[in-house]
PDB file of C-alpha atoms and ligand atoms in Angstrom:
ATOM      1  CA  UNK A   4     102.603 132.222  82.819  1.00 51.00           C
ATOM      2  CA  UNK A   5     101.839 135.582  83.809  1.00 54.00           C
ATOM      3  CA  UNK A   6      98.990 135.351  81.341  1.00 57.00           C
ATOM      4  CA  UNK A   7      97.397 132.483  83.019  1.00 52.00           C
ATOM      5  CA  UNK A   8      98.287 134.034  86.479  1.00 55.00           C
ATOM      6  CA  UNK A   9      96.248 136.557  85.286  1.00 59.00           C
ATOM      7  CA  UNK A  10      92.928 134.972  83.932  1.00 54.00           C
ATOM      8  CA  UNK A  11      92.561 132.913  86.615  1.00 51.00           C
ATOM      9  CA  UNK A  12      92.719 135.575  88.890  1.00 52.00           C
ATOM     10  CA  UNK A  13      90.055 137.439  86.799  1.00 57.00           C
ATOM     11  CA  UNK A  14      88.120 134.270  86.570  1.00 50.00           C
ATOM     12  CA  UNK A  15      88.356 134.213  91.040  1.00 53.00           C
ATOM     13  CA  UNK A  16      87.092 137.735  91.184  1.00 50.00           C
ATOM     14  CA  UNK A  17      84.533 136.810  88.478  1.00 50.00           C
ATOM     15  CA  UNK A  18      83.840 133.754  90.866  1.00 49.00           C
ATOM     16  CA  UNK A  19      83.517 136.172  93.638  1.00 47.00           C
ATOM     17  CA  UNK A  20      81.012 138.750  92.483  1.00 48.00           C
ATOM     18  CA  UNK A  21      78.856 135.860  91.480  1.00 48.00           C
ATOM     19  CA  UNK A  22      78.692 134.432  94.987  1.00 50.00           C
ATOM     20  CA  UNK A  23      77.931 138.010  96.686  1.00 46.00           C
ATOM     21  CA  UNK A  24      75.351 138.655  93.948  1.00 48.00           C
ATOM     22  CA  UNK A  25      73.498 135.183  95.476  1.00 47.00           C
ATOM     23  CA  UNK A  26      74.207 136.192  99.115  1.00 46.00           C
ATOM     24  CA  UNK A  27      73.219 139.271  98.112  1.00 47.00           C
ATOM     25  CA  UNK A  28      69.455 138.142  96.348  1.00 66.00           C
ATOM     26  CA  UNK A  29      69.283 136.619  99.876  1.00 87.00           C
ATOM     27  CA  UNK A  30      67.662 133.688 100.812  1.00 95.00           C
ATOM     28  CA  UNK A  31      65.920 134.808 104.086  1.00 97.00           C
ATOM     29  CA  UNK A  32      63.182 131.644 103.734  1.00 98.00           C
ATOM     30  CA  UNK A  33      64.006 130.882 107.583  1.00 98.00           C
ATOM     31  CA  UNK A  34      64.503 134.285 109.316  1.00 98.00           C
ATOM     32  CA  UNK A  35      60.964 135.369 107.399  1.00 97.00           C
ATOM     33  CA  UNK A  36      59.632 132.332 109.325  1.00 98.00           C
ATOM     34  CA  UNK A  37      61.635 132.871 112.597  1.00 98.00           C
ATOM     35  CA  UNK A  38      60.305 136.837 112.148  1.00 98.00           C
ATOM     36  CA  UNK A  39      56.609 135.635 112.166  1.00 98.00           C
ATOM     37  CA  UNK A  40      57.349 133.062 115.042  1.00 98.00           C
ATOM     38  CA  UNK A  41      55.249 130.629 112.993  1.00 98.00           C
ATOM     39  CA  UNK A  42      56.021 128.085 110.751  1.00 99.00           C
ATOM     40  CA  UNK A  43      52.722 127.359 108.289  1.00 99.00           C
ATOM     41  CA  UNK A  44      52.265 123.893 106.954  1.00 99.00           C
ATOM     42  CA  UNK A  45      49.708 123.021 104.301  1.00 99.00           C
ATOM     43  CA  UNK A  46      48.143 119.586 104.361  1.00 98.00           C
ATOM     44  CA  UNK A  47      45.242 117.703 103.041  1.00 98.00           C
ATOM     45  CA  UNK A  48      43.563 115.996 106.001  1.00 98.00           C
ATOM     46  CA  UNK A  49      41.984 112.529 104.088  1.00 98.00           C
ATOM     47  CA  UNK A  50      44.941 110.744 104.503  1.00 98.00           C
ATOM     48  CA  UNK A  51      45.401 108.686 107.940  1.00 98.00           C
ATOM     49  CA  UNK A  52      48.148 108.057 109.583  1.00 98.00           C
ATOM     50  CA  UNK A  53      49.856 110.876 107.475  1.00 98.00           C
ATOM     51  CA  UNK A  54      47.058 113.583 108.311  1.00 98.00           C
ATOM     52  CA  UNK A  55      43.299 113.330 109.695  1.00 98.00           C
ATOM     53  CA  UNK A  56      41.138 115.130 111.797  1.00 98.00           C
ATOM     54  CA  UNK A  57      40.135 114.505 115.155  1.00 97.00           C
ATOM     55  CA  UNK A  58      37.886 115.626 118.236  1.00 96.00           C
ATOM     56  CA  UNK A  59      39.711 115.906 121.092  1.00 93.00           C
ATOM     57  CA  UNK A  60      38.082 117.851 124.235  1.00 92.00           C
ATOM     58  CA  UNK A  61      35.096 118.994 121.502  1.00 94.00           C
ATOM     59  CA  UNK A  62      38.107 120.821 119.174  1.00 95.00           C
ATOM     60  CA  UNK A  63      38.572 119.584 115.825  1.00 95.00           C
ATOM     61  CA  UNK A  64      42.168 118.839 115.478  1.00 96.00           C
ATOM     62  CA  UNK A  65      44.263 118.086 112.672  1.00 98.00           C
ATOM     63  CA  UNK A  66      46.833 114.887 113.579  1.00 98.00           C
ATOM     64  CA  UNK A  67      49.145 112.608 112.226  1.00 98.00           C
ATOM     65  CA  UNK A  68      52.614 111.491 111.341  1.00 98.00           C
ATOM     66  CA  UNK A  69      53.282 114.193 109.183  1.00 99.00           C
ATOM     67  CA  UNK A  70      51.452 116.895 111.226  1.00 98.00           C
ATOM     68  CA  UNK A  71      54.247 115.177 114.332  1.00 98.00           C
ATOM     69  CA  UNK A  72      57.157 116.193 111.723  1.00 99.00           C
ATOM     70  CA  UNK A  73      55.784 119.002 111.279  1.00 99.00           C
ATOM     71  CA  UNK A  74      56.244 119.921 114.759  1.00 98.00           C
ATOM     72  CA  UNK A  75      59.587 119.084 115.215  1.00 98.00           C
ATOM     73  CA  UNK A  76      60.203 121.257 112.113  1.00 98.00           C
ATOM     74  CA  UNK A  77      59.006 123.998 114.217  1.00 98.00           C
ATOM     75  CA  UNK A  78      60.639 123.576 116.772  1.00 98.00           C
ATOM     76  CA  UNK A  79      64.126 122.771 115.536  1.00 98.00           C
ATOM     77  CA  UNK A  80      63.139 126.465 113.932  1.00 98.00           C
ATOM     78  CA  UNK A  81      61.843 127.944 117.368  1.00 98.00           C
ATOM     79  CA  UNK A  82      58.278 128.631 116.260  1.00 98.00           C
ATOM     80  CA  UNK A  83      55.038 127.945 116.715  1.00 98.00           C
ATOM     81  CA  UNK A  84      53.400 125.240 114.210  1.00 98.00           C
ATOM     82  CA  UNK A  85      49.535 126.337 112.178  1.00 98.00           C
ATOM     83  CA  UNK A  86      48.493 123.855 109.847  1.00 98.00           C
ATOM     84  CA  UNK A  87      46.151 125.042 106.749  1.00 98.00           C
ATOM     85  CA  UNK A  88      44.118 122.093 105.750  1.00 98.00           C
ATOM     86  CA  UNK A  89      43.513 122.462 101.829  1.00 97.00           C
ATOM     87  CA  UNK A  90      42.147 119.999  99.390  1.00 97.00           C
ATOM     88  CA  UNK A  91      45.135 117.914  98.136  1.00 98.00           C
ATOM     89  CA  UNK A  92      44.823 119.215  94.264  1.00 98.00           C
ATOM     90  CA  UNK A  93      45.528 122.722  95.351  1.00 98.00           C
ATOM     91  CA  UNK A  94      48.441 122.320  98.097  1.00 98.00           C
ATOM     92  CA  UNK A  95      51.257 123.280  95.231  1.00 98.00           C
ATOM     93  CA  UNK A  96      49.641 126.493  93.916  1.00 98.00           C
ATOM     94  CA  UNK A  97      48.971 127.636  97.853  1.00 98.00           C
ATOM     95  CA  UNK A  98      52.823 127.310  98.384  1.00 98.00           C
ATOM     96  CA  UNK A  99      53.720 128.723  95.473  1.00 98.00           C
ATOM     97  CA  UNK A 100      51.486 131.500  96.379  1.00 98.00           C
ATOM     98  CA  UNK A 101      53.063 132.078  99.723  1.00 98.00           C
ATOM     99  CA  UNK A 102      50.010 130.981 101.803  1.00 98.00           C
ATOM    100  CA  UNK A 103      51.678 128.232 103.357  1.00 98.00           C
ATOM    101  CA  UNK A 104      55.919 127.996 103.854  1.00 98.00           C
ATOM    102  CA  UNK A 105      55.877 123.903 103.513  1.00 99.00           C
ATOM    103  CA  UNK A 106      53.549 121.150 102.183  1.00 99.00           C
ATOM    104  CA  UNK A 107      53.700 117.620 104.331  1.00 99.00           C
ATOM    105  CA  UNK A 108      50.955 115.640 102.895  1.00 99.00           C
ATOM    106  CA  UNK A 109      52.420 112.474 101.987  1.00 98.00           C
ATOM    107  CA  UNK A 110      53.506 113.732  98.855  1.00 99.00           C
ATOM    108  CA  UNK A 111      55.770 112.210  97.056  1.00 98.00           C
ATOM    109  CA  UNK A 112      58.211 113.458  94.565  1.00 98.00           C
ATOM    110  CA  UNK A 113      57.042 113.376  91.006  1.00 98.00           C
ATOM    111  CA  UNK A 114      59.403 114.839  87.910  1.00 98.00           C
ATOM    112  CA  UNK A 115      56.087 116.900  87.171  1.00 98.00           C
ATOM    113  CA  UNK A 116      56.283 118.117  90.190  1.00 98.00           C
ATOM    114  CA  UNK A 117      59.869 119.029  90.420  1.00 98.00           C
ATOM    115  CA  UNK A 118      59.371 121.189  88.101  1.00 98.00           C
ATOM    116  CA  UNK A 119      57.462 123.505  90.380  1.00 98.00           C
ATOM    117  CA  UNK A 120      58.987 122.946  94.060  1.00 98.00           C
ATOM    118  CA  UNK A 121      61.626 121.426  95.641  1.00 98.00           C
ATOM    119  CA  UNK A 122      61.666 118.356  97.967  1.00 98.00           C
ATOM    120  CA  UNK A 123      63.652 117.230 100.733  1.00 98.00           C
ATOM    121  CA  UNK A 124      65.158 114.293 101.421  1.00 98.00           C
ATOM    122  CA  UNK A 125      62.285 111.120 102.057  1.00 98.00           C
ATOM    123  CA  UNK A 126      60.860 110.400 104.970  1.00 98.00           C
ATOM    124  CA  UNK A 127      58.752 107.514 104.254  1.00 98.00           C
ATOM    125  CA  UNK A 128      58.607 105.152 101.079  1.00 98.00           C
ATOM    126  CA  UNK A 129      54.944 103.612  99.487  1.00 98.00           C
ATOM    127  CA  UNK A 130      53.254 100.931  97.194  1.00 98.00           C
ATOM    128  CA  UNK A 131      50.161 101.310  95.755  1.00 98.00           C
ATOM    129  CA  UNK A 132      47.034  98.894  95.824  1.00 98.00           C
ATOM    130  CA  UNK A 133      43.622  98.493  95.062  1.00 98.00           C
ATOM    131  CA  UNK A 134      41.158  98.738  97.873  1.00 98.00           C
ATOM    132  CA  UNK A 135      37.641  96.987  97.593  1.00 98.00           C
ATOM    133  CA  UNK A 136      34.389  96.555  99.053  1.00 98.00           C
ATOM    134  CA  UNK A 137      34.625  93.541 101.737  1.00 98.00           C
ATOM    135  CA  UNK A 138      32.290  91.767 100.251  1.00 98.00           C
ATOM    136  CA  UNK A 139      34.382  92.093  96.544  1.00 98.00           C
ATOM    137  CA  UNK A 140      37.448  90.979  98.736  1.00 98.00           C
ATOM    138  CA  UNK A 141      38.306  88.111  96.690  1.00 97.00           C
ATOM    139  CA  UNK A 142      36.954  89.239  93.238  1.00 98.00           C
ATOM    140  CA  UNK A 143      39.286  90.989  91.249  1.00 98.00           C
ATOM    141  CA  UNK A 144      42.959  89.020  90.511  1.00 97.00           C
ATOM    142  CA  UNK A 145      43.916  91.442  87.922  1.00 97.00           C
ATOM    143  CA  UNK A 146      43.799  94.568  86.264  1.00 98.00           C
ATOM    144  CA  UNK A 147      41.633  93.146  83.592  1.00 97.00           C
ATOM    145  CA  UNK A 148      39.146  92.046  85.615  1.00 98.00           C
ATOM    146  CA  UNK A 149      38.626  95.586  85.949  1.00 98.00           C
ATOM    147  CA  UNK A 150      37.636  96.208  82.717  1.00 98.00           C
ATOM    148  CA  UNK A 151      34.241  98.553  82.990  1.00 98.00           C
ATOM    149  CA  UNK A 152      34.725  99.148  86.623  1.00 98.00           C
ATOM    150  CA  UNK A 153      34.353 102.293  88.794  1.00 98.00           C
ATOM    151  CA  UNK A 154      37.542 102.793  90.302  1.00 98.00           C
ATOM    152  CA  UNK A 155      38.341 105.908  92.105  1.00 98.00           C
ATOM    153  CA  UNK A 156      41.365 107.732  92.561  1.00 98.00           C
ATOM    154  CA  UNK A 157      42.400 111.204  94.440  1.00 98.00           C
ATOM    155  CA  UNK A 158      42.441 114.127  91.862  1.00 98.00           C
ATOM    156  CA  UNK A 159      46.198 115.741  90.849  1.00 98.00           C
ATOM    157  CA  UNK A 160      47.802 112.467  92.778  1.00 98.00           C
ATOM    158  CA  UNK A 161      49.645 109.598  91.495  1.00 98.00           C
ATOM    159  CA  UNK A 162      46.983 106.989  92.123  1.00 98.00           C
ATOM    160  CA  UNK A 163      45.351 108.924  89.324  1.00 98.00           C
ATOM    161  CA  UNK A 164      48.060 108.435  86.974  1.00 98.00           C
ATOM    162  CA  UNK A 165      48.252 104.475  88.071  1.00 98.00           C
ATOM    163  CA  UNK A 166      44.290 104.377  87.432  1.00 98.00           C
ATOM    164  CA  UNK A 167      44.584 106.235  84.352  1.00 98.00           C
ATOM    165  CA  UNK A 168      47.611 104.228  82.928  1.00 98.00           C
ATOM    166  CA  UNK A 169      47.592 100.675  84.485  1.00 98.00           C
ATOM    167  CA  UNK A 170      43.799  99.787  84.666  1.00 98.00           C
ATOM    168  CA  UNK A 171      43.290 100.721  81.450  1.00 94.00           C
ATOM    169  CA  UNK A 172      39.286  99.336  80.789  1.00 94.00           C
ATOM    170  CA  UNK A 173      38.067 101.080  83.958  1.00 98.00           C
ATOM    171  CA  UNK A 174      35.897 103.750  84.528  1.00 98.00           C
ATOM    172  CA  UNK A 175      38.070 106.291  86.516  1.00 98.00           C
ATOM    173  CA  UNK A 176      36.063 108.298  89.352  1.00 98.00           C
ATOM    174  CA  UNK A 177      38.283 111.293  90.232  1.00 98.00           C
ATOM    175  CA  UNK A 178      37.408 113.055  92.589  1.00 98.00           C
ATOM    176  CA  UNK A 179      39.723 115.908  95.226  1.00 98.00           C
ATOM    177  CA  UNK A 180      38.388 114.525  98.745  1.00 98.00           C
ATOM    178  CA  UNK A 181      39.750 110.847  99.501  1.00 98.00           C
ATOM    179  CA  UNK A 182      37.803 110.387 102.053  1.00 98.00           C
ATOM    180  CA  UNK A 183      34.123 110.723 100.077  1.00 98.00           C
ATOM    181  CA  UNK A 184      35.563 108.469  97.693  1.00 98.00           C
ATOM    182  CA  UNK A 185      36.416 105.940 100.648  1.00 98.00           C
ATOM    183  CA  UNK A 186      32.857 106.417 102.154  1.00 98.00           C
ATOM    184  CA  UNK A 187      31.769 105.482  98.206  1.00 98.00           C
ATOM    185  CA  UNK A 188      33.669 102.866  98.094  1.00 98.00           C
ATOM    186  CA  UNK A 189      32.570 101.481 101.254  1.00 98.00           C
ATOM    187  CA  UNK A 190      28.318 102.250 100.388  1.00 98.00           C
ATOM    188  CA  UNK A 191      29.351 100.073  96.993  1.00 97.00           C
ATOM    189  CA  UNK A 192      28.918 102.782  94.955  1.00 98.00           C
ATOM    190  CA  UNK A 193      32.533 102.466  93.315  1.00 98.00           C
ATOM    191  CA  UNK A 194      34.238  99.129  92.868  1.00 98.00           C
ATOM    192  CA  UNK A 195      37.762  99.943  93.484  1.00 98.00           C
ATOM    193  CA  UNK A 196      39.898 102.902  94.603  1.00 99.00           C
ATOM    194  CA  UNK A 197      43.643 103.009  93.968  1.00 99.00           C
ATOM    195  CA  UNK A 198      45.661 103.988  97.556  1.00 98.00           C
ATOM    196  CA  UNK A 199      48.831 103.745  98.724  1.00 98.00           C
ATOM    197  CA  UNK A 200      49.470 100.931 101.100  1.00 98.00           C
ATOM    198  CA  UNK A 201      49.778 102.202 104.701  1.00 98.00           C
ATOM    199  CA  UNK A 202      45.983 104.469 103.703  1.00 98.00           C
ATOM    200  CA  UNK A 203      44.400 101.016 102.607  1.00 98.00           C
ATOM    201  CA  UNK A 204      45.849  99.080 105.294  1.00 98.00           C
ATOM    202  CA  UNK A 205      44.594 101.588 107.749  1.00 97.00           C
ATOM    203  CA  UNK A 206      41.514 101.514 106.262  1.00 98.00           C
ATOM    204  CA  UNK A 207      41.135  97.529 106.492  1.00 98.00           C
ATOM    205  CA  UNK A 208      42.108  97.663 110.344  1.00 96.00           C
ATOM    206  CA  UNK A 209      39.599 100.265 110.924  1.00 96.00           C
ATOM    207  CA  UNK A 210      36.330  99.149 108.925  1.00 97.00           C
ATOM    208  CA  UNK A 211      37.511  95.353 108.760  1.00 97.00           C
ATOM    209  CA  UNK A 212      34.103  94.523 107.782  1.00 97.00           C
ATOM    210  CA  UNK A 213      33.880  97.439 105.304  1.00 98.00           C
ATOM    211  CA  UNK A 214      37.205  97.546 103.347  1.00 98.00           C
ATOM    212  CA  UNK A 215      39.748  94.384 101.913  1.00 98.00           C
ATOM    213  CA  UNK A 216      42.992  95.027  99.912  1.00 98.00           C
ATOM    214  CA  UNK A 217      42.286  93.041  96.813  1.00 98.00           C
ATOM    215  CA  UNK A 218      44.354  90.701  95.011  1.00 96.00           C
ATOM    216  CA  UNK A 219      45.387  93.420  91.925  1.00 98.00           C
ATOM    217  CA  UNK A 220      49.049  94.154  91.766  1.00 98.00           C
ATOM    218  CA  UNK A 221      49.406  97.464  90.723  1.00 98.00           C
ATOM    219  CA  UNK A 222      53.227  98.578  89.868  1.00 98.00           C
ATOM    220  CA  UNK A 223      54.580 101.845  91.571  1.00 98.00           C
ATOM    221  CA  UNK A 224      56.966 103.051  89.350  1.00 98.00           C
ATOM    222  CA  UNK A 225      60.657 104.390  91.610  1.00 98.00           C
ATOM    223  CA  UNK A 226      58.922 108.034  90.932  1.00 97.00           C
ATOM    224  CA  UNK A 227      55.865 107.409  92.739  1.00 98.00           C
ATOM    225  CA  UNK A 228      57.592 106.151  95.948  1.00 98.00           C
ATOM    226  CA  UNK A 229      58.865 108.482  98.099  1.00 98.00           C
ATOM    227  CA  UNK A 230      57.536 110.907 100.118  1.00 98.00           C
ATOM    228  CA  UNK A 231      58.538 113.976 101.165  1.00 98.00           C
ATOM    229  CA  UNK A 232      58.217 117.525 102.436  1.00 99.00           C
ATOM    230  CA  UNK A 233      57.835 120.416  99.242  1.00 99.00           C
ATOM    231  CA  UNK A 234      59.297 123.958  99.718  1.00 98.00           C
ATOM    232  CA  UNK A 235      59.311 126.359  97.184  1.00 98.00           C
ATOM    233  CA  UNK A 236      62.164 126.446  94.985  1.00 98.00           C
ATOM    234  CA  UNK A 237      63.852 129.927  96.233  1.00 98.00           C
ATOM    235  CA  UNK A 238      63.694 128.527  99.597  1.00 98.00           C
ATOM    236  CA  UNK A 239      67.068 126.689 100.107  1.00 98.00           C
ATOM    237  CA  UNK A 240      67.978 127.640 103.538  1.00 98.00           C
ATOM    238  CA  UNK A 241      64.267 126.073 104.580  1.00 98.00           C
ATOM    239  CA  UNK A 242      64.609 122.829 102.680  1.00 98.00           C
ATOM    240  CA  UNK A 243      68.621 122.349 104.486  1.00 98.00           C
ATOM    241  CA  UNK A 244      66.994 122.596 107.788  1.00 98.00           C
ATOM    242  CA  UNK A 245      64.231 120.613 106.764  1.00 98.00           C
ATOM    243  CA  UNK A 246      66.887 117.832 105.561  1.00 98.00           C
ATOM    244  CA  UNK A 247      68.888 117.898 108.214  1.00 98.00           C
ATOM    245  CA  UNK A 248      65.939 118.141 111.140  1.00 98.00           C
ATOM    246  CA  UNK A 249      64.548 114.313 108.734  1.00 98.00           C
ATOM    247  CA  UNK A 250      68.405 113.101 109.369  1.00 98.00           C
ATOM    248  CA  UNK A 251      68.471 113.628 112.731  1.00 98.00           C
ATOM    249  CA  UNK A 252      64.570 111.858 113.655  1.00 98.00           C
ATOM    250  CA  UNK A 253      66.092 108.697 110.963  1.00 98.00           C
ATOM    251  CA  UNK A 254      69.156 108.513 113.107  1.00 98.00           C
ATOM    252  CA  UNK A 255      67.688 108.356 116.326  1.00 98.00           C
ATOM    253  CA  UNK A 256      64.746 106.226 115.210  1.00 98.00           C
ATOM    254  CA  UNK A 257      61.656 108.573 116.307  1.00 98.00           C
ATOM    255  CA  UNK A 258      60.585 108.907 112.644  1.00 98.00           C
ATOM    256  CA  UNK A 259      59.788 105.116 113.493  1.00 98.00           C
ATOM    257  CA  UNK A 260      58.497 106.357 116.548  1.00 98.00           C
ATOM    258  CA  UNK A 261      56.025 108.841 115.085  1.00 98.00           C
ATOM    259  CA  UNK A 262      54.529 106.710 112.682  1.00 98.00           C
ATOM    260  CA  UNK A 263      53.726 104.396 115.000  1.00 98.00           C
ATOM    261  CA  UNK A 264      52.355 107.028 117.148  1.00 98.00           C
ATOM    262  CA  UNK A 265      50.004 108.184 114.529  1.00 98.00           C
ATOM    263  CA  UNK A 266      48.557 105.048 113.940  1.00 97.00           C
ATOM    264  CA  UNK A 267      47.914 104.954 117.934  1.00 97.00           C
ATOM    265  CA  UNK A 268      46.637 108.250 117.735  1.00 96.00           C
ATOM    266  CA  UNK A 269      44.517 106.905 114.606  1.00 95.00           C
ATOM    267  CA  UNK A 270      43.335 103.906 116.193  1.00 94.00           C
ATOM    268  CA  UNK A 271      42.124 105.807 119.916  1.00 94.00           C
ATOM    269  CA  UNK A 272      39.629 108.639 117.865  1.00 92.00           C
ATOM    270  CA  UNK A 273      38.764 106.345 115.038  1.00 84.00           C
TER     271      UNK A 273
HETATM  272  N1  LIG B 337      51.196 110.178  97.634  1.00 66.11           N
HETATM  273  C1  LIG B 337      50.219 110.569  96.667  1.00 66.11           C
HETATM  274  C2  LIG B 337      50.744 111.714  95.846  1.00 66.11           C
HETATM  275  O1  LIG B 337      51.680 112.346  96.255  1.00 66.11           O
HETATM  276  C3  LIG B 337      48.908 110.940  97.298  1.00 66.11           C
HETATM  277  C4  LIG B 337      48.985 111.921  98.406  1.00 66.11           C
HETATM  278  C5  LIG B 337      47.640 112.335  98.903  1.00 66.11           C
HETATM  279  N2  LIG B 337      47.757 113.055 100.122  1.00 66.11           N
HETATM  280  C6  LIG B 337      46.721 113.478 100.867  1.00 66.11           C
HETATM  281  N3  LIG B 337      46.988 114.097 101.956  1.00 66.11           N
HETATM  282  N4  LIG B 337      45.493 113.258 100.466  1.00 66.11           N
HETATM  283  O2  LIG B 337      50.249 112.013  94.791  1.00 66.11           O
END
């Protein structure tokens, strides 16, 4: 008895050194940020309501629903908010590289990309679809009737794995801007370009006589539909306030709020 008395108490202190030596390798993710007084969010501004520029007053300003949660972010931290607007394809290597301290671009969660950094809980769920030329509104039913077609797909996203791996006879146009594929798109110089729902519907309401969502159901497999805000993986004292600030906008029911506020916001600068 003694014995056992004894190893477990050996197996406590073991316990105990362990937990110091993590305290101890210490986590400072938010008093680093708190230190600078600014929290810096990466983003890739091609993707209304989630993020898009605007002019406001002759200033170029970056907007949206994430760039809102951003802002609470900060200030449920007590900082100032900077956004650095990067091409989509290289948002993970910037974090990882310390040049920004979160990513909100309507990313969603990937196992690749779990791998690399670590995501909070969601904040908003998406399907994917196939946006088309108005004037192609009604001609494409399926994915075979794709077969030889330009479609067009954000670089490093999933709507370049869907392209790649559920319209199979297409021609895939991948390119890092979403927006100069859009502008393609709409000058018929592409035929189709793979986008999550909420981009193509705000496309549709916004160029009605430029953009339809076609007929093609594309699947969006449970990995591809939730998006959420990356931190790096060290920084775990970050990502709980980051979870708990999401809880506390679901709760009250301004996430709801903001979305719909971006799409205002979208709608007045279009
Ligand atoms: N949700 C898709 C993904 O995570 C596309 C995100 C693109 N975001 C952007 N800001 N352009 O792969």
């Amino acid at each position: 008895m003694k014995k056992l008395f004894g190893f477990i108490g050996s197996l406590m202190v073991v316990g105990l050194l362990l937990a110091g030596c993590s305290t101890s390798k210490a986590d400072n993710s938010v008093k680093k940020i708190q230190d600078k007084k600014t929290l810096i969010v990466g983003t890739s501004a091609d993707y209304a309501p989630f993020e898009f520029p605007i002019v406001k007053n002759g200033h170029k300003e970056i907007v949206g629903y994430d760039i809102l949660l951003s802002k609470k972010i900060a200030d449920s931290l007590g900082v100032k908010l900077k956004i650095v607007n990067t091409e989509f394809p290289s948002l993970i290597s910037e974090l990882q590289d310390n040049k920004v301290d979160l990513i909100l671009a309507g990313m969603v969660s990937t196992p690749q990309r779990k791998k690399a950094v670590a995501f909070s809980k969601s904040y908003y769920t998406v399907k994917n679809q196939l946006l088309v030329n108005r004037k192609d509104a009604n001609k494409y039913h399926t994915t075979a009737d794709l077969k030889g077609k330009s479609v067009g797909a954000q670089q490093s996203t999933t709507q370049e794995s869907i392209v790649k791996s559920q319209i199979k006879g297409s021609q895939p146009v991948i390119e890092s801007n979403l927006t100069s594929l859009a502008t393609e798109l709409g000058q018929g110089k592409l035929d189709g370009l793979v986008v999550e729902n909420e981009i193509a519907d705000n496309y549709v309401t916004t160029y009605p006589k430029k953009y339809a969502i076609s007929n093609v159901t594309l699947n969006t497999p449970k990995n591809f539909r939730y998006i959420n805000v990356a931190t790096r993986k060290s920084d775990k004292k970050l990502l709980k306030k980051v979870n708990s600030e999401i809880t506390k906008l679901q709760k009250s029911g301004e996430l709801t709020k903001m979305f719909k506020q971006a799409q205002t916001i979208q709608a007045k600068y279009k």
